[in-house]
Coordinates of N, CA and C in Angstrom, one line a residue:
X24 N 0.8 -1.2 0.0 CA 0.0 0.0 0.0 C 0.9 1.2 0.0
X25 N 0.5 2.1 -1.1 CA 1.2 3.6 -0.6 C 0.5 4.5 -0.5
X26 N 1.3 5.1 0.6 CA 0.6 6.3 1.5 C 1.6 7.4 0.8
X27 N 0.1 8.3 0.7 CA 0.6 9.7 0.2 C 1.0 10.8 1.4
X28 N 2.0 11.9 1.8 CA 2.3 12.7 2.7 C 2.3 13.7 1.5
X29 N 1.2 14.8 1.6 CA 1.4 16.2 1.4 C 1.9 16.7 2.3
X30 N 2.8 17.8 1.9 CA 3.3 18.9 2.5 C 3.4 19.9 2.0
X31 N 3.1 21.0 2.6 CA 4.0 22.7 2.1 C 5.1 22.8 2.3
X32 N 5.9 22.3 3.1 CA 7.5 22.5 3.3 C 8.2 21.7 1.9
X33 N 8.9 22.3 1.7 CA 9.5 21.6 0.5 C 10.7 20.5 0.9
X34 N 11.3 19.8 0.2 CA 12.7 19.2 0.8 C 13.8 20.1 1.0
X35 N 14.5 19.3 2.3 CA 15.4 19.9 2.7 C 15.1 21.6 4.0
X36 N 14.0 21.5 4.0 CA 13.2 22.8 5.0 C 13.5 22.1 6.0
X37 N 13.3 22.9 7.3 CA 13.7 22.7 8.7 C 12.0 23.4 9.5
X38 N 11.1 23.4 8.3 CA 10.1 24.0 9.3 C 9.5 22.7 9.9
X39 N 8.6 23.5 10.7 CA 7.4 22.0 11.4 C 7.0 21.3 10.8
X40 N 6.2 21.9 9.7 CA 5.7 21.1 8.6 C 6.3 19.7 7.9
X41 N 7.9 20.4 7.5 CA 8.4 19.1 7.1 C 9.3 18.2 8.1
X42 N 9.3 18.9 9.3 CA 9.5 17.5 10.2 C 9.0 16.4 10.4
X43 N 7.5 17.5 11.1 CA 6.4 16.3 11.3 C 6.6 15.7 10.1
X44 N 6.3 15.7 8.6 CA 6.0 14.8 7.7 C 7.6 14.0 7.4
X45 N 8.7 14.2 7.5 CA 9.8 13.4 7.8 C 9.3 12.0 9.7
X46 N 9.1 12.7 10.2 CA 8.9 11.8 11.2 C 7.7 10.6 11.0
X47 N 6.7 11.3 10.7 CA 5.5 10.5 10.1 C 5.9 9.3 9.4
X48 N 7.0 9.4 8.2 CA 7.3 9.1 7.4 C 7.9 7.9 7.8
X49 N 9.2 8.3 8.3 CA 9.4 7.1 9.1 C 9.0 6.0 10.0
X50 N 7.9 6.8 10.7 CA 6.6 6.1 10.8 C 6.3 4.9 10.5
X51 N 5.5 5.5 9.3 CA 4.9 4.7 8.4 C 5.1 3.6 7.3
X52 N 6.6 3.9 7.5 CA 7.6 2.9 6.9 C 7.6 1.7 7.6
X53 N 7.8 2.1 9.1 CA 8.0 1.1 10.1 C 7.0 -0.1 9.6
X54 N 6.1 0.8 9.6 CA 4.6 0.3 9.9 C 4.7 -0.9 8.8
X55 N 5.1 -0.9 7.7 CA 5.2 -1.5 6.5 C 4.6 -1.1 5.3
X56 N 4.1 0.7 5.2 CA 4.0 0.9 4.4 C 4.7 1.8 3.0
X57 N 4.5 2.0 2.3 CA 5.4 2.3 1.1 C 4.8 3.8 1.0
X58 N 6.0 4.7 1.1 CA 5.1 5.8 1.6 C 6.2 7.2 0.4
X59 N 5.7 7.9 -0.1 CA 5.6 8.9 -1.5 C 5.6 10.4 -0.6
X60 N 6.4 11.3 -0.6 CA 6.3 12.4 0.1 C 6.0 13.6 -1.0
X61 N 5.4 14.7 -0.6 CA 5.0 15.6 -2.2 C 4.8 16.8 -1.7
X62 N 5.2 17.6 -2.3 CA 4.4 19.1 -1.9 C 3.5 19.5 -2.8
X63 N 3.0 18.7 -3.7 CA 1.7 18.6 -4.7 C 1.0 17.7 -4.7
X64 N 0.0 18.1 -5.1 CA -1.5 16.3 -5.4 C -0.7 15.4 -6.0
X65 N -1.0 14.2 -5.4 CA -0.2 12.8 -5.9 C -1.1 12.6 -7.2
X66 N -0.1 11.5 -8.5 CA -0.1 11.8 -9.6 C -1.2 10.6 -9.8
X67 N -1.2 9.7 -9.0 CA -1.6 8.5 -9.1 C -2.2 7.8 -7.3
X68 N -3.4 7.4 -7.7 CA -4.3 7.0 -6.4 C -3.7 6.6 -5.4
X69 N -3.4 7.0 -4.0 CA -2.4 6.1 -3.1 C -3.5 6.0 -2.3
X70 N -3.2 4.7 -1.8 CA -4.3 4.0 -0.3 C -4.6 4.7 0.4
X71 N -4.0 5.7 0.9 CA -4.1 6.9 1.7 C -3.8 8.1 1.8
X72 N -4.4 9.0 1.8 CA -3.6 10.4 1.7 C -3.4 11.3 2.9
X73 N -2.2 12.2 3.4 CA -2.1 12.0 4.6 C -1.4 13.9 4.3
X74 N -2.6 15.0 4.8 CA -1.9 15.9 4.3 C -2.1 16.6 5.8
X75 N -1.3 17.2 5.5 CA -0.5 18.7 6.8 C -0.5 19.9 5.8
X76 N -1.3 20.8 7.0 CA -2.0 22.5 6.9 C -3.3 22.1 5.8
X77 N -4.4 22.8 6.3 CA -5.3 22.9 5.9 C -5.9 23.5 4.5
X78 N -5.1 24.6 4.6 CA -5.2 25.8 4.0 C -3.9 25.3 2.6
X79 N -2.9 25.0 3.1 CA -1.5 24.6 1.8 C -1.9 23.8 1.5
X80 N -2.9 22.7 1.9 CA -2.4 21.3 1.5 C -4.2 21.4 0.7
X81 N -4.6 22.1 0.6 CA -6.2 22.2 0.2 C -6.1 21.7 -1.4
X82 N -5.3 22.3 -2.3 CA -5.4 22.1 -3.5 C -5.2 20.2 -3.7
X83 N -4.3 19.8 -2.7 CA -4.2 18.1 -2.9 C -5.4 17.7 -2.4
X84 N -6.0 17.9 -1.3 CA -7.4 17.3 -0.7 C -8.4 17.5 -2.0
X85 N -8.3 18.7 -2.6 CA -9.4 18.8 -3.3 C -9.5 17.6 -4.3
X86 N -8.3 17.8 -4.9 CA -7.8 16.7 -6.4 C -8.2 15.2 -5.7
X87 N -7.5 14.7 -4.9 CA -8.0 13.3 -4.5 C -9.5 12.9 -4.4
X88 N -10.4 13.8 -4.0 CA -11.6 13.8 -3.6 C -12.2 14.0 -4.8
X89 N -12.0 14.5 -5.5 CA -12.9 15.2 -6.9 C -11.7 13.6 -7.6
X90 N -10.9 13.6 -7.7 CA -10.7 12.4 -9.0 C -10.4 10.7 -8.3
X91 N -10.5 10.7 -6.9 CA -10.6 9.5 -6.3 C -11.4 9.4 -4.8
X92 N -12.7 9.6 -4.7 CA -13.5 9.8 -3.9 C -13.5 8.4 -2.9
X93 N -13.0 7.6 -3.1 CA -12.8 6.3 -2.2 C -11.8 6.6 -1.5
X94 N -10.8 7.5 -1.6 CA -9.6 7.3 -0.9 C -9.7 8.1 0.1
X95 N -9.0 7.7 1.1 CA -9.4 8.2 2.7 C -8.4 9.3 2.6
X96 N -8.8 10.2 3.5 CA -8.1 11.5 3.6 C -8.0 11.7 4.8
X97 N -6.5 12.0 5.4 CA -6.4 12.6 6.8 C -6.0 13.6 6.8
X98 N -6.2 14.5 7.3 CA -5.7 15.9 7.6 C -5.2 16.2 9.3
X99 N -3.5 16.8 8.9 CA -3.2 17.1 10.0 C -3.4 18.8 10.3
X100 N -3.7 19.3 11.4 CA -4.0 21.1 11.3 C -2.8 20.9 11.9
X101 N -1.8 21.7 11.2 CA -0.8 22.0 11.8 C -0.7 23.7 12.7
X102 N 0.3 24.0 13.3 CA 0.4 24.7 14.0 C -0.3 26.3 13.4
X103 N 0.6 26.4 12.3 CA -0.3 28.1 11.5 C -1.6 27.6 11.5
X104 N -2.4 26.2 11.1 CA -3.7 26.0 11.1 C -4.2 27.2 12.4
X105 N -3.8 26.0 14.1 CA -4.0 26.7 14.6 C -3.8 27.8 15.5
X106 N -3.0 28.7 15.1 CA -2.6 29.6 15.8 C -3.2 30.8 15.3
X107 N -3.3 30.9 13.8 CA -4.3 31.6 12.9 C -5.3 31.0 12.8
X108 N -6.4 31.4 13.7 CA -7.9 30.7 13.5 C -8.3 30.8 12.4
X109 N -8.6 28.8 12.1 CA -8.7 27.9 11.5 C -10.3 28.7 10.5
X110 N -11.2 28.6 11.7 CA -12.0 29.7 11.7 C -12.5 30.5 10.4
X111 N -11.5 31.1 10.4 CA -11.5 32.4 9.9 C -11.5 32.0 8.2
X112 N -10.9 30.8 7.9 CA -10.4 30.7 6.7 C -11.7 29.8 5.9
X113 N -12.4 30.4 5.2 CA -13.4 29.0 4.5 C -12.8 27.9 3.7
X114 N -11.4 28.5 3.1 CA -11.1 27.5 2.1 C -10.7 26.4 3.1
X115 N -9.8 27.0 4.3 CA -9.3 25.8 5.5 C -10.5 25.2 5.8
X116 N -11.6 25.8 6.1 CA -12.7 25.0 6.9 C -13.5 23.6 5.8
X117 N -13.3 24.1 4.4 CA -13.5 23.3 3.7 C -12.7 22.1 3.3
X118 N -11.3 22.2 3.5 CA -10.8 21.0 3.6 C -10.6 20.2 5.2
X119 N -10.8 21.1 5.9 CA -11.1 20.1 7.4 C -12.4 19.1 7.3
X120 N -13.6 19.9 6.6 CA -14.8 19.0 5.9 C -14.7 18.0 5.4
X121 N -13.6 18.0 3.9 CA -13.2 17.0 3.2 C -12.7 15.6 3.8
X122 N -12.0 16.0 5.0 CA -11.2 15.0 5.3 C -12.0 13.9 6.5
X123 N -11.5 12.4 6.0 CA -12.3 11.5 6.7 C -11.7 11.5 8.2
X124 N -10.7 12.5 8.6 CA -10.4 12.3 10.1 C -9.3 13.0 10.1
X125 N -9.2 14.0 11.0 CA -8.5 15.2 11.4 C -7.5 14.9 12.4
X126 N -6.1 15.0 12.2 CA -5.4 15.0 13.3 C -5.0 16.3 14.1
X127 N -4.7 16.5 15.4 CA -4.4 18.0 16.3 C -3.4 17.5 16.9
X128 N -2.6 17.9 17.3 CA -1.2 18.3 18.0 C -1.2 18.2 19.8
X129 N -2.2 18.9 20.0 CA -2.5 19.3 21.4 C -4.3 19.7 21.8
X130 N -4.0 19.3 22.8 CA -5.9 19.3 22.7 C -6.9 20.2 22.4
X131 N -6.0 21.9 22.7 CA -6.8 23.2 22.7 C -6.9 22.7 21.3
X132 N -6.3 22.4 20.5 CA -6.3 22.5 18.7 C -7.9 22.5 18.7
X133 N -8.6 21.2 19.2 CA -9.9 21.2 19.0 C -11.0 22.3 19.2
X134 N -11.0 23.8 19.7 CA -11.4 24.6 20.2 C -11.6 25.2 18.6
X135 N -10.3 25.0 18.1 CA -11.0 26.2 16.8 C -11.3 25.2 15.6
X136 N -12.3 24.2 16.3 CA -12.9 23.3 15.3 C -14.2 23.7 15.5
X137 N -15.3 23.4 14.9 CA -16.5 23.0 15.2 C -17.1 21.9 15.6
X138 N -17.8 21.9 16.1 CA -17.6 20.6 16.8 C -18.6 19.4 16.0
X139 N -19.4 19.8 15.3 CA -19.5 18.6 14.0 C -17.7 18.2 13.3
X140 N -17.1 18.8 13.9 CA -15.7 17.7 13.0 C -15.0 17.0 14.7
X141 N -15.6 17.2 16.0 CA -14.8 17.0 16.9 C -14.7 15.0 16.9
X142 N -16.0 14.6 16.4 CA -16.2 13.0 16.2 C -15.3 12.2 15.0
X143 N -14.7 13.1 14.6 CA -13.1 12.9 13.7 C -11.9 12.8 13.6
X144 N -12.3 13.5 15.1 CA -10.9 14.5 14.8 C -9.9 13.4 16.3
X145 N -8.7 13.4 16.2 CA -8.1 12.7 17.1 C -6.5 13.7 17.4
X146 N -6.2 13.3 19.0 CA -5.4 14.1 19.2 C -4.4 13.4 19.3
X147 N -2.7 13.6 18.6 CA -1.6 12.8 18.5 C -0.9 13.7 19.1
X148 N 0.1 13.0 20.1 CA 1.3 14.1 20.9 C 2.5 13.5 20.5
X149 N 2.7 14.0 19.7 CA 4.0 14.1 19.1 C 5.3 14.1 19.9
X150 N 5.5 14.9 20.5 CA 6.3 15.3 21.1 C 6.7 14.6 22.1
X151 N 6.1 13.5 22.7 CA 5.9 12.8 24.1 C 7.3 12.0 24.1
X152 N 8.3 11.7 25.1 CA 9.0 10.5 25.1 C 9.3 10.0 26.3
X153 N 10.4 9.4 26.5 CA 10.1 8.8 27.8 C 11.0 10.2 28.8
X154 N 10.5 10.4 30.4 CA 10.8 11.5 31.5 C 12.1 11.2 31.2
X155 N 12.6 12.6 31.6 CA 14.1 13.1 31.8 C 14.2 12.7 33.1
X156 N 15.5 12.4 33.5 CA 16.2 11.8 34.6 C 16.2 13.0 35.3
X157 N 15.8 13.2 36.9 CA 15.7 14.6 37.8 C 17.1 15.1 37.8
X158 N 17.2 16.3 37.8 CA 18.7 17.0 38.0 C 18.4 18.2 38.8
X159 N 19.4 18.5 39.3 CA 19.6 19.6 40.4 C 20.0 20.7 39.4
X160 N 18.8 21.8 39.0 CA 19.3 22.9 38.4 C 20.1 23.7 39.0
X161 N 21.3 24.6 38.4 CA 22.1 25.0 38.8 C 21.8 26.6 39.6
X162 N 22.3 26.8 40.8 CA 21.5 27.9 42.0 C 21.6 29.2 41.4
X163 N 22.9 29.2 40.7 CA 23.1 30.9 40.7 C 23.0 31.5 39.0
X164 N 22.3 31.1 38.3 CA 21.7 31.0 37.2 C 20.2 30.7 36.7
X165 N 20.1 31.1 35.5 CA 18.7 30.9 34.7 C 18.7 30.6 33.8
X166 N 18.7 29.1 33.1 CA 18.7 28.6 32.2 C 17.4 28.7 31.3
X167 N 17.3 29.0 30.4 CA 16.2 28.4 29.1 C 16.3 28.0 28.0
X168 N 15.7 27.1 27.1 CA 16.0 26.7 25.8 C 14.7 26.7 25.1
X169 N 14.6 27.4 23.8 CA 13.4 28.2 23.1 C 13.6 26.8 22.1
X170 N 12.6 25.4 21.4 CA 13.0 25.3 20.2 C 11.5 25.1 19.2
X171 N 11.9 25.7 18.1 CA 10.5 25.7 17.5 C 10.9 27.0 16.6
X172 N 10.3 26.8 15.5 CA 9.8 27.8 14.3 C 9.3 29.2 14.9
X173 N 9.8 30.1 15.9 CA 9.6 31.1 16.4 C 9.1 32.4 15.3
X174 N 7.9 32.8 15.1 CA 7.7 33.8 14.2 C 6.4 34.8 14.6
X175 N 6.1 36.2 14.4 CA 5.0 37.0 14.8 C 3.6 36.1 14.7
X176 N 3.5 35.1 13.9 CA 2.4 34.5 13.5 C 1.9 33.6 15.2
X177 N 2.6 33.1 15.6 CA 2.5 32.5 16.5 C 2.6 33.4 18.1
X178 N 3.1 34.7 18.0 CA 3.1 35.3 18.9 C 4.2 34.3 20.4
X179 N 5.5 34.0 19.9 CA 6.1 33.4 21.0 C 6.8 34.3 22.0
X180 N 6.4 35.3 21.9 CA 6.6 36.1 23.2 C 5.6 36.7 24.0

């Protein structure tokens, strides 16, 4: 079976976008499946189509659905999904519609859904691994470490 990964990030990018869909990927490999990465609509029907951002990835949801209406469609909302309400965008809200099951990042994500998509939609935490071993932070200092795609869109300060 091959699974399709849209993305907006192109190869070789370091945004969210194309991590998640590098990590996915590997994933899905594990998994045993034969998996096609694209920043365009796939050329040819894949078992599954598995796109990230709503709004970028809209032109592939459409195509699959209008020329292969059997094929399952997952949509991930990625971060700009929701940081920029989702909301706000009809073309986004029309591919959140499209898709037979919505993936979210963290749970608020679900907030700027409607909740006719909340029975679809499922929350994956990425990010999770196993606890860090306790350590004694150091007394006469302030450590911090920022990591992530920092930009006004997201408002990280």
């Amino acid at each position: 079976m091959t699974l399709c990964i849209v993305t907006p990030a192109p190869p070789g990018s370091q945004t969210g976008n194309r991590v998640t869909a590098c990590r996915w990927e590997s994933i899905f490999r594990a998994l045993g499946f034969a998996v096609e990465m694209r920043t365009r609509p796939p050329e040819n029907p894949p078992a599954v189509l598995v796109a990230l951002h709503a709004i970028k990835s809209a032109e592939a949801v459409e195509q699959v659905r209008r020329r292969w209406p059997e094929v399952p469609v997952v949509l991930a909302l990625t971060g700009t999904d929701v940081y920029h309400p989702l909301r706000e965008s009809a073309r986004g809200m029309a591919t959140a519609r499209q898709a037979d099951r919505l993936v979210v990042l963290q749970p608020l994500a679900l907030q700027e859904l409607p909740a006719e998509l909340h029975p679809r939609t499922r929350v994956i935490y990425q990010s999770v691994g196993p606890p860090l071993p306790p350590h004694r932070p150091p007394e006469n200092e302030f450590r911090i470490c920022v990591l992530g795609h920092l930009r006004d869109l997201k408002d990280p300060f």
